[in-house]
Coordinates of C-alpha atoms in Angstrom, one line a residue:
M1 CA 92.3 110.5 144.3
T2 CA 92.6 111.4 140.6
T3 CA 89.6 110.6 138.4
S4 CA 90.2 108.9 135.1
V5 CA 88.4 110.4 132.2
A6 CA 88.0 109.6 128.4
V7 CA 87.5 112.4 125.9
S8 CA 87.0 112.4 122.2
L9 CA 87.5 115.1 119.6
Q10 CA 88.0 115.4 115.9
E11 CA 91.0 116.6 114.0
W12 CA 91.6 120.4 114.2
Q13 CA 89.3 120.8 117.2
T14 CA 89.8 122.4 120.6
L15 CA 88.3 121.0 123.7
G16 CA 88.8 122.9 127.0
P17 CA 87.6 122.8 130.6
E18 CA 84.2 124.3 131.0
S19 CA 83.7 126.4 134.2
G20 CA 82.6 123.9 136.9
S21 CA 81.7 121.1 134.4
G22 CA 83.1 119.1 131.5
P23 CA 85.4 116.1 131.6
L24 CA 88.6 118.2 131.5
S25 CA 87.6 120.6 134.3
G26 CA 89.8 120.5 137.4
L27 CA 92.2 117.9 135.9
S28 CA 96.0 118.3 136.2
L29 CA 99.1 116.4 135.2
S30 CA 101.1 117.7 138.2
S31 CA 101.1 114.3 139.9
H32 CA 102.0 112.5 136.6
P33 CA 105.5 113.7 135.6
E34 CA 105.9 111.1 132.8
A35 CA 102.5 112.2 131.3
R36 CA 103.6 115.8 131.5
R37 CA 106.8 115.0 129.6
F38 CA 104.8 113.2 126.9
A39 CA 102.4 116.2 126.8
A40 CA 105.3 118.6 126.2
E41 CA 106.6 116.3 123.4
L42 CA 103.2 116.1 121.8
S43 CA 102.7 119.9 121.9
E44 CA 106.2 120.6 120.5
S45 CA 105.7 118.2 117.6
K46 CA 102.2 119.5 116.8
R47 CA 100.6 116.1 117.2
L48 CA 98.4 117.2 120.1
E49 CA 98.6 120.4 122.1
V50 CA 98.1 119.9 125.8
L51 CA 97.7 123.0 128.0
E52 CA 97.4 122.9 131.8
L53 CA 95.2 125.8 132.8
S54 CA 94.0 126.9 136.2
Q55 CA 90.5 125.5 135.4
G56 CA 91.8 122.2 134.0
I57 CA 93.3 120.8 130.8
E58 CA 92.8 122.1 127.3
L59 CA 93.4 119.9 124.3
R60 CA 93.9 121.0 120.7
S61 CA 94.1 118.4 117.9
F62 CA 95.9 118.9 114.6
A63 CA 96.3 116.4 111.7
H64 CA 97.0 113.3 113.9
V65 CA 94.3 110.8 114.8
G66 CA 94.4 107.9 117.2
R67 CA 94.4 107.3 120.9
I68 CA 96.9 108.2 123.6
Q69 CA 97.0 108.0 127.4
L70 CA 98.1 111.0 129.4
G71 CA 98.0 110.2 133.1
P72 CA 94.3 110.4 134.1
V73 CA 93.1 111.4 130.6
T74 CA 92.5 109.0 127.6
V75 CA 92.4 111.1 124.5
T76 CA 90.9 109.8 121.2
V77 CA 91.2 111.9 118.1
H78 CA 88.9 110.8 115.3
P79 CA 89.2 111.6 111.6
K80 CA 86.1 113.4 110.1
L81 CA 85.9 110.9 107.3
R82 CA 85.1 107.4 108.8
G83 CA 83.8 104.1 107.7
A84 CA 84.2 102.5 104.3
P85 CA 85.4 105.6 102.4
L86 CA 88.3 106.1 104.8
H87 CA 89.3 102.5 104.6
R88 CA 89.3 102.5 100.8
L89 CA 91.3 105.7 100.6
L90 CA 93.8 104.3 103.1
R91 CA 94.2 101.1 101.2
Y92 CA 94.5 102.9 97.9
A93 CA 97.1 105.4 99.2
Y94 CA 99.4 102.7 100.6
G95 CA 98.8 100.0 98.1
L96 CA 97.1 97.7 100.5
R97 CA 94.9 94.8 99.3
D98 CA 91.2 94.8 99.8
L99 CA 91.3 92.3 102.7
S100 CA 88.9 94.1 105.0
L101 CA 87.4 91.4 107.2
F102 CA 85.8 93.6 109.7
S103 CA 82.7 95.7 109.9
T104 CA 83.4 99.2 108.7
L105 CA 80.5 100.3 111.0
Q106 CA 82.2 98.8 114.0
Y107 CA 85.4 100.6 113.5
G108 CA 83.8 103.9 112.7
T109 CA 82.3 104.2 116.1
A110 CA 83.6 106.4 118.9
E111 CA 84.9 103.6 121.2
H112 CA 87.6 102.5 118.7
A113 CA 90.7 104.4 117.9
F114 CA 92.1 104.8 114.4
Q115 CA 95.1 102.5 115.0
E116 CA 92.6 99.6 115.3
V117 CA 91.9 100.1 111.6
L118 CA 95.6 99.7 110.7
I119 CA 96.0 96.8 113.0
E120 CA 92.9 95.1 111.6
Q121 CA 94.3 95.5 108.1
L122 CA 97.6 94.1 109.3
A123 CA 95.9 91.0 110.8
A124 CA 94.1 90.5 107.5
E125 CA 97.3 90.9 105.4
V126 CA 99.1 88.4 107.7
A127 CA 96.2 85.9 107.5
E128 CA 96.3 86.1 103.7
L129 CA 100.1 85.6 103.7
I130 CA 99.8 82.5 106.0
S131 CA 97.1 81.0 103.7
R132 CA 99.3 81.4 100.7
G133 CA 102.3 80.0 102.5
L134 CA 105.2 81.8 104.2
H135 CA 108.3 82.5 102.2
R136 CA 111.1 80.0 102.8
E137 CA 114.8 80.3 102.0
Y138 CA 117.4 77.6 101.6
E139 CA 120.0 77.6 104.4
R140 CA 123.2 75.7 104.3
T141 CA 123.2 73.2 107.2
T142 CA 126.0 70.8 108.3
A143 CA 124.8 67.9 110.5
A144 CA 125.4 64.2 111.2
L145 CA 122.3 62.4 109.9
Q146 CA 121.2 58.8 110.2
S147 CA 119.2 59.2 107.0
P148 CA 121.8 61.0 104.8
R149 CA 120.6 63.7 102.4
G150 CA 122.3 66.4 100.5
K151 CA 126.0 65.5 100.0
L152 CA 128.6 63.8 102.1
D153 CA 130.8 66.2 104.1
F154 CA 134.1 64.3 103.3
T155 CA 136.2 66.6 105.5
A156 CA 134.1 65.8 108.6
Y157 CA 133.9 62.2 107.6
L158 CA 137.7 61.8 107.4
R159 CA 138.2 63.6 110.6
N160 CA 136.2 60.9 112.5
A161 CA 136.8 58.0 110.2
G162 CA 138.2 55.8 113.0
V163 CA 135.0 56.1 115.0
A164 CA 132.1 53.8 114.2
R165 CA 128.8 55.7 114.1
A166 CA 125.3 55.1 112.8
E167 CA 125.2 58.4 111.0
L168 CA 127.1 60.3 108.3
P169 CA 128.1 64.0 108.2
C170 CA 126.1 65.7 105.5
V171 CA 125.8 69.1 104.0
H172 CA 122.2 69.9 103.0
H173 CA 120.0 72.9 102.3
P174 CA 116.6 72.7 104.0
R175 CA 114.0 75.4 103.2
L176 CA 113.3 77.2 106.4
T177 CA 110.7 79.8 107.4
D178 CA 113.0 81.3 110.0
T179 CA 113.9 84.2 107.7
L180 CA 114.5 87.9 108.2
L181 CA 111.1 88.8 106.6
N182 CA 109.2 86.3 108.7
T183 CA 111.0 87.4 111.9
T184 CA 110.0 91.0 111.1
V185 CA 106.4 90.0 110.6
L186 CA 106.4 88.0 113.9
A187 CA 108.0 90.9 115.8
G188 CA 105.4 93.2 114.2
L189 CA 102.5 91.0 115.4
F190 CA 103.8 91.2 119.0
F191 CA 104.2 95.0 118.6
A192 CA 100.8 95.5 117.2
A193 CA 99.3 93.5 120.0
T194 CA 100.6 96.0 122.5
L195 CA 98.7 98.8 120.6
A196 CA 95.4 97.0 120.0
E197 CA 92.7 97.6 122.6
D198 CA 90.2 95.2 121.2
I199 CA 90.6 91.9 123.0
E200 CA 89.5 89.7 120.1
L201 CA 91.9 91.5 117.8
R202 CA 94.8 91.0 120.2
S203 CA 93.9 87.3 120.4
R204 CA 93.9 87.0 116.6
L205 CA 97.3 88.6 116.3
R206 CA 98.7 86.1 118.9
R207 CA 97.2 83.2 117.1
H208 CA 98.8 84.3 113.9
A209 CA 102.2 84.6 115.7
E210 CA 101.9 81.0 116.8
L211 CA 102.1 79.9 113.2
F212 CA 105.6 81.4 112.8
E213 CA 108.8 79.5 113.6
Y214 CA 111.4 81.2 115.7
A215 CA 114.2 80.0 117.9
G216 CA 115.2 81.5 121.2
T217 CA 113.7 84.7 122.6
R218 CA 110.7 86.5 121.2
P219 CA 111.9 88.9 118.4
I220 CA 111.5 92.7 119.1
L221 CA 110.5 95.1 116.4
D222 CA 112.9 98.0 116.0
R223 CA 114.1 100.5 113.4
T224 CA 117.0 98.3 112.2
L225 CA 114.8 95.3 111.7
L226 CA 112.3 97.2 109.7
Q227 CA 114.9 98.8 107.4
S228 CA 116.7 95.5 106.8
A229 CA 113.4 93.8 106.0
R230 CA 112.5 96.5 103.5
R231 CA 115.9 96.1 101.8
H232 CA 115.3 92.3 101.4
L233 CA 112.1 92.6 99.4
D234 CA 112.3 91.3 95.9
R235 CA 109.9 89.8 93.3
R236 CA 109.5 86.6 95.3
T237 CA 108.4 88.4 98.4
T238 CA 106.1 91.2 97.2
A239 CA 103.3 89.9 99.4
Y240 CA 105.3 91.1 102.4
A241 CA 105.4 94.8 101.1
P242 CA 102.0 95.9 102.5
I243 CA 102.7 94.2 105.8
L244 CA 106.0 96.2 106.2
T245 CA 104.1 99.4 105.2
L246 CA 101.6 98.8 107.9
L247 CA 104.3 98.1 110.5
E248 CA 106.1 101.2 109.5
L249 CA 102.9 103.3 109.9
L250 CA 102.2 101.7 113.3
W251 CA 105.9 102.2 114.4
E252 CA 105.8 105.9 113.5
S253 CA 102.3 106.4 115.0
A254 CA 103.7 105.2 118.3
G255 CA 106.2 108.0 118.2
L256 CA 109.2 105.9 117.0
S257 CA 111.0 107.4 114.1
L258 CA 112.5 105.4 111.2
D259 CA 115.1 108.2 110.8
Q260 CA 118.3 107.3 112.5
S261 CA 119.0 111.0 113.3
S262 CA 115.8 111.3 115.3
E263 CA 115.5 110.4 119.0
E264 CA 113.0 107.6 119.6
L265 CA 110.2 108.3 122.1
R266 CA 107.6 105.6 122.7
L267 CA 104.3 107.3 123.3
P268 CA 101.6 105.8 125.5
G269 CA 99.4 105.1 122.5
A270 CA 99.5 105.9 118.8
L271 CA 98.8 109.0 116.7
F272 CA 98.6 108.5 112.9
D273 CA 99.8 111.4 110.8
M274 CA 96.9 112.2 108.3
N275 CA 99.1 114.7 106.5
R276 CA 101.4 112.0 105.3
F277 CA 98.3 109.9 104.4
F278 CA 96.8 112.7 102.3
Q279 CA 100.1 113.5 100.5
R280 CA 100.5 109.8 99.7
L281 CA 96.9 109.6 98.5
I282 CA 97.3 112.6 96.1
S283 CA 100.6 111.3 94.9
R284 CA 99.3 108.0 93.8
F285 CA 96.2 109.4 92.2
L286 CA 98.3 112.0 90.2
H287 CA 100.9 109.4 89.1
E288 CA 98.3 107.0 87.9
N289 CA 95.8 109.4 86.2
L290 CA 97.6 112.6 85.1
S291 CA 98.7 111.6 81.6
G292 CA 100.9 113.8 79.5
Y293 CA 102.6 115.3 82.5
E294 CA 105.5 114.3 84.7
V295 CA 104.8 114.4 88.5
K296 CA 107.8 114.9 90.7
D297 CA 107.3 114.2 94.4
E298 CA 109.1 116.4 97.0
F299 CA 110.9 118.3 94.3
R300 CA 114.0 120.1 95.7
L301 CA 114.2 123.8 94.7
Q302 CA 117.8 124.7 94.1
N303 CA 119.5 127.9 95.3
V304 CA 116.4 129.6 96.7
F305 CA 118.4 130.4 99.8
D306 CA 122.1 130.6 100.1
Y307 CA 124.4 131.9 102.8
E308 CA 126.9 134.5 101.8
P309 CA 130.3 132.7 101.8
D310 CA 132.0 135.4 103.9
D311 CA 129.0 135.8 106.3
N312 CA 128.4 132.2 107.5
P313 CA 130.7 131.9 110.6
L314 CA 129.0 128.7 111.7
G315 CA 129.2 127.0 108.3
R316 CA 125.5 126.2 108.2
R317 CA 123.6 124.9 105.2
A318 CA 120.9 127.0 103.8
P319 CA 117.4 125.7 104.2
T320 CA 115.9 123.8 101.2
L321 CA 112.4 124.2 99.9
R322 CA 110.6 121.0 98.8
P323 CA 107.1 121.3 97.4
D324 CA 105.1 118.1 97.6
F325 CA 104.5 118.0 93.9
V326 CA 106.0 119.7 90.9
I327 CA 104.1 119.1 87.6
Q328 CA 106.1 119.4 84.4
A329 CA 105.3 119.2 80.7
E330 CA 108.1 119.3 78.0
Q331 CA 110.6 120.1 80.8
K332 CA 108.6 123.2 81.8
T333 CA 107.0 123.6 85.2
V334 CA 103.2 124.0 84.8
A335 CA 102.1 123.6 88.4
V336 CA 103.4 123.5 92.0
L337 CA 101.3 121.7 94.6
D338 CA 101.4 121.3 98.3
A339 CA 99.1 118.9 100.1
K340 CA 97.8 120.2 103.4
Y341 CA 95.5 118.0 105.6
R342 CA 93.3 120.8 106.8
D343 CA 89.8 121.6 105.6
L344 CA 90.4 125.2 104.4
W345 CA 86.8 125.6 103.4
E346 CA 85.7 125.3 107.0
L347 CA 88.9 126.5 108.7
P348 CA 90.9 129.7 108.0
L349 CA 94.2 129.6 106.0
P350 CA 97.1 129.8 108.5
R351 CA 99.7 132.4 107.7
D352 CA 102.6 130.0 107.7
M353 CA 100.9 128.0 104.9
L354 CA 100.4 131.2 102.9
Y355 CA 104.0 132.3 103.4
Q356 CA 105.3 128.9 102.4
L357 CA 103.2 128.8 99.2
S358 CA 104.1 132.4 98.3
L359 CA 107.8 131.4 98.3
Y360 CA 107.0 128.5 96.0
A361 CA 105.0 130.8 93.7
M362 CA 107.8 133.3 93.5
S363 CA 110.5 130.7 92.8
F364 CA 109.6 129.6 89.3
R365 CA 109.9 131.5 86.1
D366 CA 107.6 129.3 84.1
C367 CA 104.9 129.1 86.7
R368 CA 104.0 132.1 88.9
E369 CA 101.4 130.2 90.9
A370 CA 101.5 127.6 93.8
T371 CA 98.5 125.6 94.9
I372 CA 97.4 124.2 98.2
V373 CA 95.3 121.1 97.8
Y374 CA 93.3 120.2 100.8
P375 CA 90.6 117.6 101.8
T376 CA 87.0 118.4 102.3
L377 CA 83.7 116.7 102.8
S378 CA 81.7 119.7 101.6
S379 CA 80.1 119.5 98.2
N380 CA 80.0 123.4 98.1
A381 CA 83.7 123.9 98.4
E382 CA 85.2 126.0 95.6
E383 CA 88.7 127.1 94.7
Q384 CA 90.0 130.3 96.2
R385 CA 92.8 132.4 94.7
I386 CA 95.1 134.9 96.5
R387 CA 97.1 137.4 94.6
I388 CA 100.6 138.3 95.7
N389 CA 101.0 142.1 95.0
D390 CA 104.0 144.3 94.6
P391 CA 104.0 146.2 98.0
L392 CA 104.9 149.5 96.3
F393 CA 102.9 149.5 93.1
G394 CA 100.2 147.0 93.9
E395 CA 100.8 145.0 90.7
G396 CA 100.1 141.3 90.9
R397 CA 103.3 139.3 90.8
A398 CA 102.0 135.7 91.6
H399 CA 99.1 133.7 92.9
V400 CA 98.4 131.2 95.6
A401 CA 95.4 128.9 94.8
V402 CA 93.5 127.0 97.5
R403 CA 92.0 124.0 95.9
P404 CA 89.6 121.5 97.5
V405 CA 89.7 117.8 97.1
N406 CA 86.3 116.3 97.8
L407 CA 87.1 112.9 99.5
H408 CA 83.7 111.4 98.8
R409 CA 84.2 112.1 95.1
L410 CA 87.7 110.7 95.2
D411 CA 86.4 107.6 96.9
Q412 CA 83.9 107.1 94.1
L413 CA 86.5 107.4 91.5
I414 CA 88.9 104.8 92.9
R415 CA 86.3 102.1 93.6
D416 CA 86.6 100.2 90.3
P417 CA 90.0 100.6 88.6
D418 CA 88.8 98.7 85.5
D419 CA 85.7 100.8 84.7
V420 CA 86.4 102.6 81.4
A421 CA 84.0 105.4 82.2
L422 CA 85.7 106.0 85.5
N423 CA 89.0 106.0 83.8
R424 CA 88.0 109.1 81.8
Q425 CA 86.6 110.7 85.0
R426 CA 89.7 110.0 86.9
A427 CA 91.9 111.6 84.2
E428 CA 89.7 114.7 84.2
F429 CA 89.7 114.9 88.0
A430 CA 93.5 114.6 88.1
R431 CA 93.9 117.3 85.4
L432 CA 91.6 119.7 87.3
L433 CA 93.3 118.9 90.5
A434 CA 96.8 119.6 89.1
T435 CA 96.4 122.3 86.5
S436 CA 93.0 124.1 86.8

């Protein structure tokens, strides 16, 4: 009989089977073909590496956090930064309101997975939306009414003029809550309830769902519904934007892509991409605080690679380089930044990151330097610089900078957006982050 085990690790950590002991020792997925398929998908996508060894199972986490079930093993990957700082940075990065109704201590403990934080915020956002009132839209309705309202439907009236009735055909426009946005929120509540492990949280989601009107079968959240709801946002429905953002995060964390070209695979759990979170966090901070410069996100570098026209028999497109941020001033590039969610003060710099940034550094005439910005909790972390030399003459041709972003310091800076003293500190921190 296979024993069920639960293991916890942090991001960028390896946990293997110890000889004769340890929770992963002696475990195998051989009798769980579906779990083995999910393990292969997780390893290939670099969300979680799962290796079956002769002594047991070895796990290696990357930049994804959350909880997932693989046959007999429940794997929880925790972020290093927990509690209130992580929640504030998360809300800031994605433009969520400060509606935290739960204890940050409770959801910083080992028994809760990171998706609980997102679902708790979703529940708080929906509760706030319900308290303000759901968005309603006028819908043209034709009906025979004993108490007429709207206007008389003369065509229907003449069609049945010879029949005596105690009602009149009317055309009216009632304001209904059964709209696309409300249907999406309702479907999202049901979807989030399947991911939530906390019983009280699941119950709260279902209580919220009972306050929505819907006809027929229960709505199902899918890619098309999310994309349609996003397109229907306008100035009247801005309160729905953070809810849709959270639903998109939960959708992708469950392994379901919003990209139509990608194959959808529903994972047995949820793993949140901290890389995307960190890039979003840096993007908002730079856009709001780096005055005098233009920040361009995912800037496309033109013509770095190009197939020779006569030597491209398959007609393939050349790969495109897209640095996370290009900083420009007076139409000149002054900095090229790439956000990497890996503490490069504690962990070594992978070669693929160095190669990628070296290409960025060599691709600009105005700026012969590219910078990796990475998160750290260490107050001792300092910038490192790597020189790219001419292989024959040893002359320096460009540089790659490895620049730390102290998350505790960033958390302090964003706490009070109206503080004048903090405004000056935020501007200075953004300048040092982008151009030092």
